[in-house]
């Protein structure tokens, strides 16, 4: 298997939770750091290695971390008694930056990660250089905007039953590939089967694997977050909002509303992207 963790990795203790992080610093780092926030129920290794490599090769220090409930971080066995929020996930990132002595960062967040990045930017304006929100929302529970399609919820339930009950390496790979296909929507592009399989095997053999409760935990964290439209109106930093026109999970209407709320925001909509 290829090595997926190429930087300096370690743990911080944030609010009594053990949080795993990785910091990748290029030899001739001449730019500020980029802090990456992954999507729901996905650990830090969910970022494609080619994406990480391009950022590092461009001179950026790249920092990523496993959310609570994922990867090498604390899986929060007492979650029902002590549920965590999007704000808690953002505070974990603050603790990591303090540990690494990083004073200012560019934020890049995908889906749930966009919400965590927004929360970080709202609470840490002095540390935030720019914000890039990808396929995300300022209020996932906004009643004026479309919800995830009923069919996508059914499809995820179906693959959970099909591949999740009898756990094996092969079934876990099939489940992850199926999830990528569902999230692709009606867009037409190839899934990286080999790369996905290698990443799954790395997680199963060299890390803690996958937490079956992470989706439930992160879904509740996102919904409890509520609306941040009022706070987002006060952002002074440059903001880039990206969304795929074929996203079946978070409607592009969420990003359009974000763009209408945030000053200094620019948008980029992609055809054939789920």
CSV table of C-alpha atoms in Angstrom, one decimal:
chain,number,residue,atom,x,y,z
A,1,UNK,CA,0.0,0.0,0.0
A,2,UNK,CA,1.2,3.6,-0.7
A,3,UNK,CA,1.9,5.8,2.4
A,4,UNK,CA,-1.0,8.3,2.9
A,5,UNK,CA,0.5,10.2,5.8
A,6,UNK,CA,3.6,11.9,4.6
A,7,UNK,CA,3.9,14.9,6.9
A,8,UNK,CA,4.4,15.4,10.6
A,9,UNK,CA,1.5,13.8,12.5
A,10,UNK,CA,0.5,14.0,16.1
A,11,UNK,CA,-2.3,14.5,18.6
A,12,UNK,CA,-3.7,17.4,20.6
A,13,UNK,CA,-6.0,17.3,23.5
A,14,UNK,CA,-9.0,19.5,22.9
A,15,UNK,CA,-11.8,19.6,25.5
A,16,UNK,CA,-10.6,16.2,26.8
A,17,UNK,CA,-10.7,14.7,23.3
A,18,UNK,CA,-7.7,13.3,21.5
A,19,UNK,CA,-7.5,14.8,18.0
A,20,UNK,CA,-5.2,13.5,15.3
A,21,UNK,CA,-3.6,16.0,12.8
A,22,UNK,CA,-1.1,16.1,10.0
A,23,UNK,CA,1.1,19.0,9.0
A,24,UNK,CA,2.9,18.9,5.6
A,25,UNK,CA,5.4,21.6,5.1
A,26,UNK,CA,7.2,21.9,1.7
A,27,UNK,CA,11.0,22.4,1.7
A,28,UNK,CA,10.7,25.9,0.3
A,29,UNK,CA,7.5,27.0,2.0
A,30,UNK,CA,7.0,30.6,1.0
A,31,UNK,CA,3.2,30.9,1.6
A,32,UNK,CA,0.8,30.8,4.5
A,33,UNK,CA,-0.8,27.5,5.7
A,34,UNK,CA,-4.0,26.0,4.4
A,35,UNK,CA,-6.2,24.3,6.9
A,36,UNK,CA,-8.5,21.6,5.4
A,37,UNK,CA,-11.9,20.6,6.8
A,38,UNK,CA,-13.3,17.3,5.4
A,39,UNK,CA,-16.9,16.3,4.8
A,40,UNK,CA,-19.3,14.4,7.0
A,41,UNK,CA,-18.2,11.1,8.5
A,42,UNK,CA,-14.9,11.2,6.6
A,43,UNK,CA,-11.4,11.3,8.1
A,44,UNK,CA,-8.6,13.6,7.0
A,45,UNK,CA,-7.4,11.0,4.4
A,46,UNK,CA,-10.5,11.6,2.4
A,47,UNK,CA,-8.7,14.5,0.7
A,48,UNK,CA,-7.3,13.1,-2.6
A,49,UNK,CA,-3.5,12.8,-2.4
A,50,UNK,CA,-3.1,14.6,-5.8
A,51,UNK,CA,-5.0,17.6,-4.3
A,52,UNK,CA,-2.7,17.6,-1.3
A,53,UNK,CA,0.4,17.3,-3.4
A,54,UNK,CA,-0.6,20.2,-5.7
A,55,UNK,CA,-1.0,22.5,-2.7
A,56,UNK,CA,2.3,21.5,-1.1
A,57,UNK,CA,4.1,21.7,-4.5
A,58,UNK,CA,2.8,25.3,-4.8
A,59,UNK,CA,4.6,26.2,-1.5
A,60,UNK,CA,1.7,25.9,1.0
A,61,UNK,CA,1.9,24.3,4.4
A,62,UNK,CA,-1.1,21.9,4.5
A,63,UNK,CA,-2.8,21.0,7.8
A,64,UNK,CA,-5.6,18.5,8.0
A,65,UNK,CA,-7.2,16.6,10.9
A,66,UNK,CA,-9.5,13.8,11.8
A,67,UNK,CA,-12.8,15.1,13.2
A,68,UNK,CA,-14.1,13.7,16.5
A,69,UNK,CA,-15.8,10.4,15.6
A,70,UNK,CA,-13.4,9.6,12.7
A,71,UNK,CA,-10.0,8.2,12.0
A,72,UNK,CA,-7.4,8.3,14.7
A,73,UNK,CA,-9.3,10.9,16.8
A,74,UNK,CA,-11.5,10.1,19.7
A,75,UNK,CA,-14.7,8.2,18.6
A,76,UNK,CA,-16.7,9.7,21.5
A,77,UNK,CA,-18.3,6.6,23.0
A,78,UNK,CA,-20.4,8.8,25.4
A,79,UNK,CA,-21.7,10.9,22.5
A,80,UNK,CA,-25.4,10.5,23.4
A,81,UNK,CA,-24.7,12.0,26.9
A,82,UNK,CA,-22.3,14.6,25.5
A,83,UNK,CA,-23.0,15.4,21.8
A,84,UNK,CA,-20.6,17.7,20.1
A,85,UNK,CA,-21.3,20.6,17.8
A,86,UNK,CA,-19.8,22.2,14.7
A,87,UNK,CA,-18.4,24.8,17.1
A,88,UNK,CA,-16.5,22.0,18.9
A,89,UNK,CA,-15.0,20.7,15.7
A,90,UNK,CA,-13.8,24.3,14.9
A,91,UNK,CA,-12.3,24.6,18.4
A,92,UNK,CA,-10.4,21.4,17.8
A,93,UNK,CA,-8.8,23.1,14.7
A,94,UNK,CA,-7.9,26.1,16.9
A,95,UNK,CA,-6.1,23.9,19.3
A,96,UNK,CA,-4.1,22.3,16.5
A,97,UNK,CA,-3.0,25.7,15.1
A,98,UNK,CA,-2.0,26.8,18.6
A,99,UNK,CA,0.1,23.7,19.0
A,100,UNK,CA,1.8,24.2,15.6
A,101,UNK,CA,2.3,27.9,16.3
A,102,UNK,CA,0.5,28.9,13.1
A,103,UNK,CA,-1.0,32.4,13.4
A,104,UNK,CA,-2.9,32.8,10.1
A,105,UNK,CA,-4.5,30.3,7.7
A,106,UNK,CA,-6.4,29.9,4.5
A,107,UNK,CA,-9.5,27.8,5.2
A,108,UNK,CA,-10.9,25.2,2.7
A,109,UNK,CA,-14.0,23.2,3.8
A,110,UNK,CA,-16.0,20.6,2.0
A,111,UNK,CA,-19.7,20.0,2.8
A,112,UNK,CA,-19.8,19.7,6.6
A,113,UNK,CA,-16.3,21.0,6.5
A,114,UNK,CA,-17.5,24.2,4.9
A,115,UNK,CA,-19.7,24.8,8.0
A,116,UNK,CA,-16.8,24.1,10.3
A,117,UNK,CA,-14.6,26.5,8.3
A,118,UNK,CA,-17.3,29.2,8.5
A,119,UNK,CA,-17.5,28.7,12.2
A,120,UNK,CA,-13.7,29.0,12.5
A,121,UNK,CA,-13.7,32.2,10.4
A,122,UNK,CA,-16.5,33.7,12.5
A,123,UNK,CA,-14.8,33.0,15.8
A,124,UNK,CA,-11.2,33.7,14.6
A,125,UNK,CA,-11.3,36.7,12.2
A,126,UNK,CA,-7.7,37.6,13.2
A,127,UNK,CA,-6.4,34.1,12.2
A,128,UNK,CA,-8.3,33.7,8.9
A,129,UNK,CA,-6.9,35.0,5.6
A,130,UNK,CA,-9.4,33.5,3.2
A,131,UNK,CA,-12.3,31.0,3.2
A,132,UNK,CA,-13.2,28.6,0.5
A,133,UNK,CA,-16.5,26.9,1.0
A,134,UNK,CA,-17.2,23.8,-1.3
A,135,UNK,CA,-20.7,22.3,-1.6
A,136,UNK,CA,-21.7,23.6,1.8
A,137,UNK,CA,-24.3,25.7,3.6
A,138,UNK,CA,-24.7,28.5,6.1
A,139,UNK,CA,-27.8,26.7,7.5
A,140,UNK,CA,-28.3,23.1,6.4
A,141,UNK,CA,-31.7,23.2,8.2
A,142,UNK,CA,-32.9,26.3,6.2
A,143,UNK,CA,-36.6,25.5,5.5
A,144,UNK,CA,-36.5,27.9,2.5
A,145,UNK,CA,-34.0,25.7,0.7
A,146,UNK,CA,-34.2,22.2,-0.8
A,147,UNK,CA,-33.3,19.2,1.5
A,148,UNK,CA,-31.3,16.2,0.3
A,149,UNK,CA,-33.4,14.1,-2.0
A,150,UNK,CA,-35.4,11.3,-0.4
A,151,UNK,CA,-33.8,8.9,-2.9
A,152,UNK,CA,-30.3,9.7,-1.7
A,153,UNK,CA,-31.2,8.9,1.9
A,154,UNK,CA,-32.8,5.6,0.7
A,155,UNK,CA,-29.7,4.8,-1.4
A,156,UNK,CA,-27.3,5.3,1.6
A,157,UNK,CA,-29.5,3.2,3.8
A,158,UNK,CA,-29.5,0.5,1.2
A,159,UNK,CA,-25.7,0.3,0.8
A,160,UNK,CA,-25.4,0.4,4.6
A,161,UNK,CA,-27.5,-2.7,4.9
A,162,UNK,CA,-25.9,-4.4,1.8
A,163,UNK,CA,-22.3,-3.9,2.8
A,164,UNK,CA,-22.3,-2.8,6.4
A,165,UNK,CA,-23.8,-5.8,8.2
A,166,UNK,CA,-21.2,-8.3,7.3
A,167,UNK,CA,-18.0,-6.4,7.6
A,168,UNK,CA,-15.0,-7.3,5.5
A,169,UNK,CA,-12.3,-5.4,3.6
A,170,UNK,CA,-14.1,-6.1,0.3
A,171,UNK,CA,-17.5,-5.0,1.6
A,172,UNK,CA,-16.0,-1.8,3.1
A,173,UNK,CA,-14.4,-0.9,-0.3
A,174,UNK,CA,-17.7,-1.6,-2.1
A,175,UNK,CA,-19.5,0.6,0.4
A,176,UNK,CA,-17.1,3.5,-0.1
A,177,UNK,CA,-17.2,3.2,-3.8
A,178,UNK,CA,-21.0,3.1,-3.8
A,179,UNK,CA,-21.2,6.2,-1.6
A,180,UNK,CA,-19.0,8.1,-4.1
A,181,UNK,CA,-21.3,7.0,-6.9
A,182,UNK,CA,-24.4,8.2,-5.0
A,183,UNK,CA,-22.8,11.6,-4.3
A,184,UNK,CA,-21.8,11.9,-7.9
A,185,UNK,CA,-25.6,12.3,-8.7
A,186,UNK,CA,-26.2,12.4,-12.4
A,187,UNK,CA,-22.8,13.8,-13.2
A,188,UNK,CA,-20.7,11.8,-15.6
A,189,UNK,CA,-17.1,11.2,-14.4
A,190,UNK,CA,-15.0,8.3,-13.4
A,191,UNK,CA,-14.5,7.3,-9.8
A,192,UNK,CA,-10.9,6.5,-8.8
A,193,UNK,CA,-11.5,2.9,-7.9
A,194,UNK,CA,-7.9,2.0,-7.3
A,195,UNK,CA,-7.2,5.1,-5.1
A,196,UNK,CA,-10.4,4.6,-3.1
A,197,UNK,CA,-9.6,0.9,-2.5
A,198,UNK,CA,-6.0,1.7,-1.4
A,199,UNK,CA,-7.3,4.4,1.0
A,200,UNK,CA,-9.9,2.1,2.5
A,201,UNK,CA,-7.3,-0.7,3.0
A,202,UNK,CA,-4.8,1.8,4.6
A,203,UNK,CA,-7.5,2.9,7.0
A,204,UNK,CA,-8.5,-0.6,7.9
A,205,UNK,CA,-5.0,-2.0,8.3
A,206,UNK,CA,-2.9,0.9,9.6
A,207,UNK,CA,-5.5,3.1,11.3
A,208,UNK,CA,-8.7,2.5,13.4
A,209,UNK,CA,-11.0,2.0,10.4
A,210,UNK,CA,-14.4,3.5,10.1
A,211,UNK,CA,-16.8,4.5,12.9
A,212,UNK,CA,-20.3,3.4,12.0
A,213,UNK,CA,-21.7,6.2,14.3
A,214,UNK,CA,-19.9,9.1,12.7
A,215,UNK,CA,-22.6,9.9,10.2
A,216,UNK,CA,-25.3,10.2,12.9
A,217,UNK,CA,-23.0,12.3,15.1
A,218,UNK,CA,-22.0,14.7,12.3
A,219,UNK,CA,-25.5,15.0,10.9
A,220,UNK,CA,-26.7,16.1,14.4
A,221,UNK,CA,-23.8,18.5,14.8
A,222,UNK,CA,-24.7,20.1,11.4
A,223,UNK,CA,-28.4,20.4,12.2
A,224,UNK,CA,-27.9,21.7,15.7
A,225,UNK,CA,-25.5,24.4,14.3
A,226,UNK,CA,-28.5,26.4,13.1
A,227,UNK,CA,-28.2,29.5,11.0
A,228,UNK,CA,-25.0,31.6,10.8
A,229,UNK,CA,-26.2,34.0,8.2
A,230,UNK,CA,-26.1,37.0,10.5
A,231,UNK,CA,-22.5,36.3,11.6
A,232,UNK,CA,-21.4,35.6,8.0
A,233,UNK,CA,-22.6,39.0,6.9
A,234,UNK,CA,-19.8,40.5,9.0
A,235,UNK,CA,-17.0,38.5,7.4
A,236,UNK,CA,-14.3,40.9,6.1
A,237,UNK,CA,-12.1,38.3,4.4
A,238,UNK,CA,-12.2,37.2,0.7
A,239,UNK,CA,-14.6,34.2,0.3
A,240,UNK,CA,-14.8,31.7,-2.6
A,241,UNK,CA,-18.0,29.6,-2.8
A,242,UNK,CA,-17.8,26.5,-5.0
A,243,UNK,CA,-20.6,24.1,-5.9
A,244,UNK,CA,-21.3,21.4,-8.4
A,245,UNK,CA,-24.5,21.7,-10.4
A,246,UNK,CA,-25.2,18.0,-10.0
A,247,UNK,CA,-24.9,17.8,-6.2
A,248,UNK,CA,-27.8,15.6,-5.0
A,249,UNK,CA,-26.9,15.9,-1.3
A,250,UNK,CA,-26.5,19.7,-0.6
A,251,UNK,CA,-28.5,21.7,-3.2
A,252,UNK,CA,-26.6,24.4,-5.0
A,253,UNK,CA,-29.3,26.8,-3.6
A,254,UNK,CA,-27.5,26.6,-0.3
A,255,UNK,CA,-24.3,28.1,-1.9
A,256,UNK,CA,-26.3,30.7,-3.8
A,257,UNK,CA,-27.8,31.9,-0.5
A,258,UNK,CA,-24.4,31.9,1.1
A,259,UNK,CA,-23.1,34.1,-1.8
A,260,UNK,CA,-26.0,36.5,-1.3
A,261,UNK,CA,-25.2,36.8,2.4
A,262,UNK,CA,-21.4,37.1,2.5
A,263,UNK,CA,-19.8,40.3,1.3
A,264,UNK,CA,-16.5,39.9,-0.7
A,265,UNK,CA,-17.7,36.5,-1.9
A,266,UNK,CA,-17.1,35.1,-5.4
A,267,UNK,CA,-18.7,32.0,-6.8
A,268,UNK,CA,-17.7,29.2,-9.1
A,269,UNK,CA,-20.3,26.7,-10.3
A,270,UNK,CA,-19.1,23.6,-12.0
A,271,UNK,CA,-21.0,21.6,-14.6
A,272,UNK,CA,-20.8,17.8,-14.4
A,273,UNK,CA,-19.8,17.8,-10.7
A,274,UNK,CA,-21.7,16.0,-8.0
